[in-house]
Amino acid sequence: MIIWLASYPKSGNTWLRSFIASLLFNESDNLSLKSLSNIPQFPLRSHFNNFVNNHEIDDLNKVSSHWIKSQQIINLDKKVKFFKTHHINCKIGEHAFTNKNNTLGTIYIVRDPRNLINSFTNHY
């Protein structure tokens, strides 16, 4: 089952990922950015390799029809996993981004929007 770490970009998602990854995946007391790979992003193009061709990967209608199927594959091992996302929990046509069968919970990260300007300015 997936626990989503959801936020707008530049809202502290990577900070929270590093905190959770350090607690769950580091064997030492030292922070290691390598542990961030234990909390990947969804969706990525690689999640849809079995469902769409390379020329269809940018077609949101086509990809959205496989959101649930790709999560079902991720959940085949029945283990709890964290995934970062900047995606909205929405439906496109009949296709929902996720469902209760694939989602254990969501941690929604909220940052004061007045502070986002500083973060974007420093990033770019």
Tab-separated table of C-alpha atoms in Angstrom, residues 14-118:
chain	number	residue	atom	x	y	z
A	14	THR	CA	12.250	16.681	-0.239
A	15	TRP	CA	12.894	17.830	3.336
A	16	LEU	CA	10.121	15.550	4.624
A	17	ARG	CA	11.343	12.680	2.427
A	18	SER	CA	14.848	13.017	3.855
A	19	PHE	CA	13.461	13.046	7.402
A	20	ILE	CA	11.290	9.940	6.859
A	21	ALA	CA	14.000	8.140	4.889
A	22	SER	CA	16.521	8.806	7.666
A	23	LEU	CA	14.149	7.366	10.258
A	24	LEU	CA	13.169	4.293	8.254
A	25	PHE	CA	16.097	3.421	6.012
A	26	ASN	CA	19.373	4.641	7.564
A	27	GLU	CA	21.281	2.201	9.706
A	28	SER	CA	23.483	4.933	11.173
A	29	ASP	CA	22.698	8.235	12.838
A	30	ASN	CA	24.100	10.156	9.874
A	31	LEU	CA	21.823	11.702	7.282
A	32	SER	CA	22.431	10.225	3.860
A	33	LEU	CA	20.830	11.576	0.716
A	34	LYS	CA	21.168	8.081	-0.771
A	35	SER	CA	18.213	7.033	1.382
A	36	LEU	CA	15.974	9.423	-0.586
A	37	SER	CA	15.843	6.828	-3.368
A	38	ASN	CA	13.734	4.688	-1.021
A	39	ILE	CA	10.934	7.227	-1.462
A	40	PRO	CA	10.604	7.691	-5.233
A	41	GLN	CA	8.283	9.972	-7.147
A	42	PHE	CA	5.004	8.980	-8.778
A	43	PRO	CA	4.152	9.218	-11.588
A	44	LEU	CA	7.304	8.642	-13.588
A	45	ARG	CA	7.495	7.531	-17.200
A	46	SER	CA	8.902	4.189	-16.061
A	47	HIS	CA	5.652	3.395	-14.217
A	48	PHE	CA	3.870	3.191	-17.569
A	49	ASN	CA	6.375	1.256	-19.701
A	50	ASN	CA	4.073	-1.781	-19.741
A	51	PHE	CA	1.032	0.232	-20.773
A	52	VAL	CA	1.878	2.938	-23.304
A	53	ASN	CA	4.276	3.424	-26.197
A	54	ASN	CA	6.951	6.126	-26.178
A	55	HIS	CA	4.863	8.388	-28.408
A	56	GLU	CA	1.831	8.019	-26.067
A	57	ILE	CA	3.663	8.824	-22.807
A	58	ASP	CA	2.881	12.545	-23.038
A	59	ASP	CA	-0.826	11.912	-23.689
A	60	LEU	CA	-2.428	12.600	-20.301
A	61	ASN	CA	-5.668	10.877	-21.275
A	62	LYS	CA	-3.803	7.719	-22.256
A	63	VAL	CA	-1.518	7.703	-19.207
A	64	SER	CA	-4.349	8.478	-16.755
A	65	SER	CA	-6.163	5.352	-17.896
A	66	HIS	CA	-3.250	3.381	-16.392
A	67	TRP	CA	-2.713	5.206	-13.071
A	68	ILE	CA	-4.516	2.543	-11.033
A	69	LYS	CA	-3.015	-0.390	-12.956
A	70	SER	CA	0.524	0.910	-12.406
A	71	GLN	CA	-0.153	1.311	-8.672
A	72	GLN	CA	-1.545	-2.222	-8.522
A	73	ILE	CA	1.777	-3.471	-9.910
A	74	ILE	CA	3.682	-1.382	-7.357
A	75	ASN	CA	1.549	-2.940	-4.598
A	76	LEU	CA	1.918	-6.579	-5.689
A	77	ASP	CA	4.354	-7.276	-2.852
A	78	LYS	CA	1.793	-5.965	-0.299
A	79	LYS	CA	4.419	-3.835	1.481
A	80	VAL	CA	3.952	-0.282	2.707
A	81	LYS	CA	5.745	2.227	0.483
A	82	PHE	CA	6.116	5.986	0.471
A	83	PHE	CA	5.835	7.926	-2.799
A	84	LYS	CA	6.412	11.610	-3.389
A	85	THR	CA	3.917	13.305	-5.673
A	86	HIS	CA	3.051	16.777	-6.870
A	87	HIS	CA	-0.011	15.356	-8.554
A	88	ILE	CA	-3.562	16.305	-7.708
A	89	ASN	CA	-5.903	13.565	-6.494
A	90	CYS	CA	-8.287	13.928	-9.407
A	91	LYS	CA	-10.165	12.098	-12.120
A	92	ILE	CA	-9.628	12.517	-15.805
A	93	GLY	CA	-12.734	11.171	-17.434
A	94	GLU	CA	-13.413	7.882	-15.665
A	95	HIS	CA	-9.822	7.460	-14.472
A	96	ALA	CA	-8.937	8.340	-10.867
A	97	PHE	CA	-5.370	9.111	-9.845
A	98	THR	CA	-5.558	6.574	-6.998
A	99	ASN	CA	-8.068	4.654	-4.916
A	100	LYS	CA	-8.516	3.129	-1.461
A	101	ASN	CA	-7.234	-0.245	-2.673
A	102	ASN	CA	-3.832	1.258	-3.469
A	103	THR	CA	-3.572	4.029	-0.880
A	104	LEU	CA	-2.920	3.562	2.811
A	105	GLY	CA	-2.757	7.293	3.537
A	106	THR	CA	-1.588	10.726	2.501
A	107	ILE	CA	0.652	13.256	4.165
A	108	TYR	CA	-0.184	16.588	2.585
A	109	ILE	CA	2.598	19.130	2.982
A	110	VAL	CA	1.448	22.726	3.197
A	111	ARG	CA	3.829	25.665	3.103
A	112	ASP	CA	2.963	29.312	3.571
A	113	PRO	CA	2.551	30.444	-0.063
A	114	ARG	CA	4.186	33.800	0.715
A	115	ASN	CA	7.394	31.878	1.431
A	116	LEU	CA	7.327	29.957	-1.869
A	117	ILE	CA	8.521	33.018	-3.771
A	118	ASN	CA	11.840	32.948	-1.912
